[in-house]
Amino acid sequence: MPFRLRGMLWACAIAAGLFAPARASGTEQPTRPAEPDGKALFTEKTCVTCHAIGGPSAGAGPELTQVALHRDHAWLVAWLTDPPAIKKDTDMPRLKWDSPDQMETIIAYLVSAQKPVPAADSSDGQKLFADYRCGACHRLNGKGGKPQFSDLTALGKKRDAATIEKWISDPQGAKKGTFMPAFKLSTAERGALVKFLYVKK
Ligand code: HEC
Ligand code: HEC
C-alpha cells in the first residue's frame, strides 16, 4: 500500500473512534451537574424572608405548605414570573431566575410540601380550615392570617351564609380578579366550612 493511503486509513480509523480507550463500565458514572435542591433555592432566592413551609410564616407572605392544593402549575409559573401582573399592589417582588429549570425546581419543592386532606375531616369545618391552611391568609379568632387579607372572625355578623358559600365555592364569581384562590372542595367540605365560618359573635 502506498504510504499516503496507509496514513489516510489510520486517520479514518482514529476519526471513527476505533482506537478510543474502552468505555468505563460499572461503578464509574459520567460526571453530572449536582441536582438542584428546591429547599436550598427557597433560601437562596429569599423566599424564606417572607414565606415558610410546614408552619406559619413570620413575613408578609402566607405559609406555602398547602399552596399546590389551590394553585395549579400554570398559575405558579405566571405568579413566579411576574407577581404584580396578577396582584397589582403585592409586596412580592419580581425575582430574577437563572433558567426556567430553576423556577421548576422551586415549584416541584412547593408541590412536594403538600399534605393530603383526610377524607375523615370532610364534615369538620375547623379541621378543614386547618388542613387547607385557610389561616395562611385569613386571621380567625386572633390567630394566623396576614393583615392584607380579611379577618374571618364572626363573619356571620357581616355576611349571610349564601355569600360565604359563594366565596368558598367560586371566588372569581364573588369578585372578579380576587386573589382568593379556588379550592377543589367536595359538597360536604364546602358545607362544613360555611357552617364553621357562619358565626355571629
Ligand atoms: C418580600 C416578600 C416576599 C418574597 C421575598 C417572596 N414572596 Fe411570595 N408572596 C409574598 C406575598 C405578600 C404574597 C401574597 C400576595 C400579597 O398579599 O400580595 C406572596 C404570595 C406567594 C405565592 C402564592 C400563595 C398562595 O397561597 O396563593 C407563592 C406561590 C409565592 N408567594 C412564592 C414565593 C417564592 C417561591 C418566593 C421566592 C422565589 C417568594 N414567594 C418570595 C411575599 C413575598
Ligand atoms: C392566598 C390567600 C388566601 C387563602 C389561602 C384563602 N383565602 Fe379566602 N380570601 C382571600 C382573599 C384575597 C379574599 C378577598 C377578601 C380579602 O381581601 O380578604 C378572600 C375572601 C374570603 C371570604 C370572604 C370574606 C368576606 O369578608 O366576605 C371567605 C369566606 C374566605 N375567603 C374563605 C376562605 C377559606 C374557607 C379558605 C380556605 C379553604 C380561604 N379563604 C383561603 C385570600 C385567601
Short mmCIF file of C-alpha atoms and ligand atoms in Angstrom, two decimals:
data_model
loop_
_atom_site.label_atom_id
_atom_site.label_comp_id
_atom_site.label_asym_id
_atom_site.label_seq_id
_atom_site.Cartn_x
_atom_site.Cartn_y
_atom_site.Cartn_z
CA MET A 1 0.00 0.00 0.00
CA PRO A 2 1.38 3.44 -0.85
CA PHE A 3 2.48 5.34 2.25
CA ARG A 4 -0.04 8.19 1.87
CA LEU A 5 -3.01 5.86 1.52
CA ARG A 6 -1.95 3.96 4.66
CA GLY A 7 -1.84 7.30 6.55
CA MET A 8 -5.29 8.17 5.41
CA LEU A 9 -6.64 4.83 6.62
CA TRP A 10 -5.15 5.43 10.06
CA ALA A 11 -6.66 8.89 10.15
CA CYS A 12 -10.08 7.48 9.27
CA ALA A 13 -9.83 4.77 11.90
CA ILE A 14 -8.94 7.31 14.59
CA ALA A 15 -11.76 9.63 13.49
CA ALA A 16 -14.19 6.70 13.67
CA GLY A 17 -13.15 6.14 17.27
CA LEU A 18 -11.82 2.65 16.68
CA PHE A 19 -8.83 3.33 18.92
CA ALA A 20 -10.66 5.20 21.65
CA PRO A 21 -9.97 3.77 25.11
CA ALA A 22 -12.55 1.22 26.18
CA ARG A 23 -15.54 2.88 27.91
CA ALA A 24 -15.54 2.74 31.68
CA SER A 25 -18.20 0.34 32.81
CA GLY A 26 -19.88 -0.44 36.12
CA THR A 27 -19.10 1.84 39.03
CA GLU A 28 -17.69 4.83 37.17
CA GLN A 29 -20.50 7.24 36.24
CA PRO A 30 -20.10 10.16 33.87
CA THR A 31 -19.91 13.37 35.89
CA ARG A 32 -23.27 15.17 36.07
CA PRO A 33 -24.01 18.63 37.47
CA ALA A 34 -25.25 18.47 41.07
CA GLU A 35 -29.03 18.09 41.40
CA PRO A 36 -30.52 21.49 42.11
CA ASP A 37 -32.14 21.49 45.53
CA GLY A 38 -35.53 23.24 45.80
CA LYS A 39 -35.18 23.76 49.53
CA ALA A 40 -31.79 25.45 49.14
CA LEU A 41 -33.19 27.63 46.34
CA PHE A 42 -36.07 28.66 48.61
CA THR A 43 -33.46 30.25 50.87
CA GLU A 44 -31.11 31.44 48.14
CA LYS A 45 -33.94 33.28 46.32
CA THR A 46 -35.04 34.98 49.59
CA CYS A 47 -38.47 33.27 49.62
CA VAL A 48 -37.83 32.43 53.30
CA THR A 49 -37.75 36.06 54.35
CA CYS A 50 -41.50 36.29 53.63
CA HIS A 51 -42.77 32.70 53.45
CA ALA A 52 -42.49 29.45 55.37
CA ILE A 53 -43.21 25.83 54.59
CA GLY A 54 -44.50 23.43 57.23
CA GLY A 55 -45.73 26.16 59.59
CA PRO A 56 -46.85 29.79 59.84
CA SER A 57 -44.60 32.41 58.22
CA ALA A 58 -43.21 35.38 60.11
CA GLY A 59 -43.00 37.60 57.00
CA ALA A 60 -45.56 39.32 54.77
CA GLY A 61 -46.25 36.24 52.64
CA PRO A 62 -48.58 33.36 53.51
CA GLU A 63 -47.16 29.98 54.52
CA LEU A 64 -46.88 27.82 51.41
CA THR A 65 -47.29 24.31 52.87
CA GLN A 66 -50.56 23.61 51.02
CA VAL A 67 -50.19 26.09 48.17
CA ALA A 68 -50.26 23.36 45.49
CA LEU A 69 -53.78 22.40 46.67
CA HIS A 70 -55.16 25.74 45.46
CA ARG A 71 -52.75 26.99 42.79
CA ASP A 72 -52.03 24.93 39.68
CA HIS A 73 -48.76 24.74 37.77
CA ALA A 74 -49.68 27.38 35.17
CA TRP A 75 -50.72 29.84 37.89
CA LEU A 76 -47.48 29.26 39.82
CA VAL A 77 -45.37 29.88 36.71
CA ALA A 78 -47.29 33.11 35.98
CA TRP A 79 -47.02 34.27 39.61
CA LEU A 80 -43.31 33.50 39.96
CA THR A 81 -42.62 35.23 36.64
CA ASP A 82 -44.45 38.48 37.40
CA PRO A 83 -46.41 38.84 40.69
CA PRO A 84 -47.65 42.43 40.11
CA ALA A 85 -49.23 41.32 36.81
CA ILE A 86 -51.59 39.17 38.93
CA LYS A 87 -51.89 41.33 42.05
CA LYS A 88 -51.02 44.94 41.31
CA ASP A 89 -50.15 46.13 44.83
CA THR A 90 -48.37 42.98 46.02
CA ASP A 91 -45.28 43.10 48.24
CA MET A 92 -43.89 40.07 46.45
CA PRO A 93 -41.04 41.22 44.22
CA ARG A 94 -40.37 40.15 40.65
CA LEU A 95 -37.44 37.78 41.18
CA LYS A 96 -34.65 37.03 38.74
CA TRP A 97 -34.46 33.44 37.52
CA ASP A 98 -31.29 31.92 36.05
CA SER A 99 -33.33 29.48 33.94
CA PRO A 100 -36.83 28.01 33.57
CA ASP A 101 -35.42 24.88 35.25
CA GLN A 102 -34.61 26.85 38.37
CA MET A 103 -38.23 28.01 38.67
CA GLU A 104 -39.44 24.45 38.02
CA THR A 105 -37.21 23.21 40.84
CA ILE A 106 -38.86 25.59 43.33
CA ILE A 107 -42.33 24.66 42.04
CA ALA A 108 -41.50 20.97 42.49
CA TYR A 109 -40.43 21.76 46.06
CA LEU A 110 -43.76 23.54 46.73
CA VAL A 111 -45.70 20.62 45.26
CA SER A 112 -43.76 18.12 47.37
CA ALA A 113 -44.61 20.04 50.56
CA GLN A 114 -48.37 19.44 50.34
CA LYS A 115 -50.13 17.05 52.67
CA PRO A 116 -53.29 15.20 51.67
CA VAL A 117 -56.51 16.27 53.41
CA PRO A 118 -58.01 13.23 55.16
CA ALA A 119 -61.50 12.24 53.93
CA ALA A 120 -62.40 11.74 57.60
CA ASP A 121 -62.30 15.54 58.05
CA SER A 122 -64.96 16.27 55.38
CA SER A 123 -67.62 17.33 57.87
CA ASP A 124 -65.32 19.02 60.41
CA GLY A 125 -65.09 22.69 59.38
CA GLN A 126 -62.50 23.59 61.97
CA LYS A 127 -60.23 20.75 60.89
CA LEU A 128 -60.73 21.61 57.21
CA PHE A 129 -59.82 25.26 57.87
CA ALA A 130 -56.55 23.96 59.36
CA ASP A 131 -55.97 21.20 56.77
CA TYR A 132 -56.34 23.58 53.81
CA ARG A 133 -54.35 26.28 55.64
CA CYS A 134 -57.00 28.98 55.15
CA GLY A 135 -55.17 30.62 58.06
CA ALA A 136 -52.14 31.19 55.84
CA CYS A 137 -54.05 34.27 54.64
CA HIS A 138 -57.05 34.77 56.93
CA ARG A 139 -56.98 35.66 60.61
CA LEU A 140 -59.58 33.86 62.73
CA ASN A 141 -60.28 34.38 66.44
CA GLY A 142 -56.97 36.15 66.97
CA LYS A 143 -54.84 33.52 65.26
CA GLY A 144 -52.97 33.33 61.95
CA GLY A 145 -53.54 35.33 58.80
CA LYS A 146 -51.83 38.32 57.22
CA PRO A 147 -53.05 41.93 57.55
CA GLN A 148 -53.66 42.36 53.80
CA PHE A 149 -56.39 39.67 53.92
CA SER A 150 -59.77 39.82 55.66
CA ASP A 151 -60.25 38.62 59.21
CA LEU A 152 -62.93 35.92 59.20
CA THR A 153 -63.79 36.20 62.90
CA ALA A 154 -67.57 36.38 63.49
CA LEU A 155 -68.16 36.52 59.74
CA GLY A 156 -71.88 35.79 60.26
CA LYS A 157 -72.28 39.32 61.65
CA LYS A 158 -71.34 40.79 58.25
CA ARG A 159 -72.31 38.13 55.68
CA ASP A 160 -75.14 35.70 55.15
CA ALA A 161 -74.43 32.01 54.66
CA ALA A 162 -75.06 32.19 50.89
CA THR A 163 -72.38 34.88 50.46
CA ILE A 164 -69.86 32.87 52.45
CA GLU A 165 -70.72 29.80 50.36
CA LYS A 166 -70.25 31.82 47.14
CA TRP A 167 -66.77 32.98 48.24
CA ILE A 168 -65.70 29.44 49.10
CA SER A 169 -67.13 27.73 46.02
CA ASP A 170 -66.50 30.35 43.33
CA PRO A 171 -64.26 33.25 44.41
CA GLN A 172 -63.98 34.73 40.90
CA GLY A 173 -67.78 34.73 40.74
CA ALA A 174 -67.93 36.53 44.10
CA LYS A 175 -65.43 39.18 42.97
CA LYS A 176 -63.72 39.08 39.60
CA GLY A 177 -59.92 39.30 39.83
CA THR A 178 -59.79 38.48 43.56
CA PHE A 179 -56.62 36.88 44.93
CA MET A 180 -58.77 34.39 46.91
CA PRO A 181 -57.93 31.02 45.35
CA ALA A 182 -60.46 28.43 44.19
CA PHE A 183 -60.17 25.24 46.23
CA LYS A 184 -61.24 21.86 44.92
CA LEU A 185 -63.73 21.05 47.67
CA SER A 186 -66.42 18.41 47.90
CA THR A 187 -70.01 19.49 48.68
CA ALA A 188 -69.60 18.12 52.19
CA GLU A 189 -66.39 20.10 52.74
CA ARG A 190 -67.94 23.35 51.48
CA GLY A 191 -70.96 22.87 53.73
CA ALA A 192 -68.76 22.21 56.75
CA LEU A 193 -66.62 25.29 56.11
CA VAL A 194 -69.67 27.56 55.68
CA LYS A 195 -71.17 26.23 58.90
CA PHE A 196 -67.85 26.77 60.69
CA LEU A 197 -67.47 30.37 59.45
CA TYR A 198 -71.09 31.48 59.74
CA VAL A 199 -70.64 32.64 63.32
CA LYS A 200 -72.40 35.73 64.68
CA LYS A 201 -70.25 36.52 67.66
C1 HEC B 1 -40.81 40.46 50.18
C2 HEC B 1 -41.67 39.36 50.49
C3 HEC B 1 -41.77 38.19 49.53
C4 HEC B 1 -40.75 37.45 48.96
C5 HEC B 1 -39.26 37.68 49.03
C6 HEC B 1 -41.41 36.37 48.24
N1 HEC B 1 -42.77 36.46 48.39
FE1 HEC B 1 -44.15 35.15 47.66
N2 HEC B 1 -45.65 36.30 48.37
C7 HEC B 1 -45.48 37.43 49.15
C8 HEC B 1 -46.78 37.96 49.50
C9 HEC B 1 -47.04 39.19 50.36
C10 HEC B 1 -47.74 37.09 48.91
C11 HEC B 1 -49.26 37.18 48.98
C12 HEC B 1 -49.80 38.14 47.97
C13 HEC B 1 -49.98 39.50 48.54
O1 HEC B 1 -50.54 39.64 49.62
O2 HEC B 1 -49.52 40.47 47.92
C14 HEC B 1 -46.97 36.06 48.22
C15 HEC B 1 -47.55 35.01 47.54
C16 HEC B 1 -46.88 33.91 47.05
C17 HEC B 1 -47.49 32.74 46.49
C18 HEC B 1 -48.98 32.47 46.38
C19 HEC B 1 -49.50 31.96 47.72
C20 HEC B 1 -50.89 31.44 47.70
O3 HEC B 1 -51.29 30.75 48.65
O4 HEC B 1 -51.60 31.67 46.73
C21 HEC B 1 -46.49 31.91 46.13
C22 HEC B 1 -46.61 30.54 45.50
C23 HEC B 1 -45.24 32.57 46.47
N3 HEC B 1 -45.52 33.79 47.00
C24 HEC B 1 -43.99 32.01 46.26
C25 HEC B 1 -42.80 32.68 46.51
C26 HEC B 1 -41.50 32.13 46.20
C27 HEC B 1 -41.26 30.73 45.64
C28 HEC B 1 -40.59 33.07 46.53
C29 HEC B 1 -39.08 33.01 46.33
C30 HEC B 1 -38.68 32.68 44.96
C31 HEC B 1 -41.31 34.21 47.08
N4 HEC B 1 -42.65 33.93 47.02
C32 HEC B 1 -40.73 35.38 47.55
C33 HEC B 1 -44.28 37.99 49.53
C34 HEC B 1 -43.04 37.54 49.15
C1 HEC B 2 -53.75 33.03 49.33
C2 HEC B 2 -54.58 33.67 50.31
C3 HEC B 2 -55.91 33.04 50.65
C4 HEC B 2 -56.16 31.77 51.10
C5 HEC B 2 -55.16 30.65 51.30
C6 HEC B 2 -57.58 31.70 51.38
N1 HEC B 2 -58.15 32.90 51.10
FE1 HEC B 2 -60.12 33.40 51.43
N2 HEC B 2 -59.80 35.24 50.64
C7 HEC B 2 -58.60 35.69 50.16
C8 HEC B 2 -58.80 36.99 49.58
C9 HEC B 2 -57.76 37.84 48.90
C10 HEC B 2 -60.18 37.31 49.76
C11 HEC B 2 -60.90 38.60 49.33
C12 HEC B 2 -61.10 39.48 50.53
C13 HEC B 2 -59.83 39.75 51.23
O1 HEC B 2 -59.06 40.58 50.80
O2 HEC B 2 -59.56 39.06 52.25
C14 HEC B 2 -60.76 36.18 50.45
C15 HEC B 2 -62.08 36.13 50.85
C16 HEC B 2 -62.65 35.08 51.55
C17 HEC B 2 -64.01 35.09 52.08
C18 HEC B 2 -64.99 36.26 52.02
C19 HEC B 2 -64.70 37.16 53.22
C20 HEC B 2 -65.68 38.28 53.37
O3 HEC B 2 -65.37 39.21 54.13
O4 HEC B 2 -66.73 38.26 52.75
C21 HEC B 2 -64.18 33.87 52.69
C22 HEC B 2 -65.44 33.39 53.38
C23 HEC B 2 -62.95 33.13 52.53
N3 HEC B 2 -62.04 33.90 51.84
C24 HEC B 2 -62.74 31.86 52.99
C25 HEC B 2 -61.59 31.12 52.82
C26 HEC B 2 -61.45 29.74 53.20
C27 HEC B 2 -62.51 28.90 53.87
C28 HEC B 2 -60.18 29.38 52.86
C29 HEC B 2 -59.55 28.01 52.97
C30 HEC B 2 -60.30 26.90 52.37
C31 HEC B 2 -59.53 30.55 52.27
N4 HEC B 2 -60.42 31.57 52.26
C32 HEC B 2 -58.22 30.58 51.86
C33 HEC B 2 -57.39 35.04 50.21
C34 HEC B 2 -57.18 33.74 50.64
#
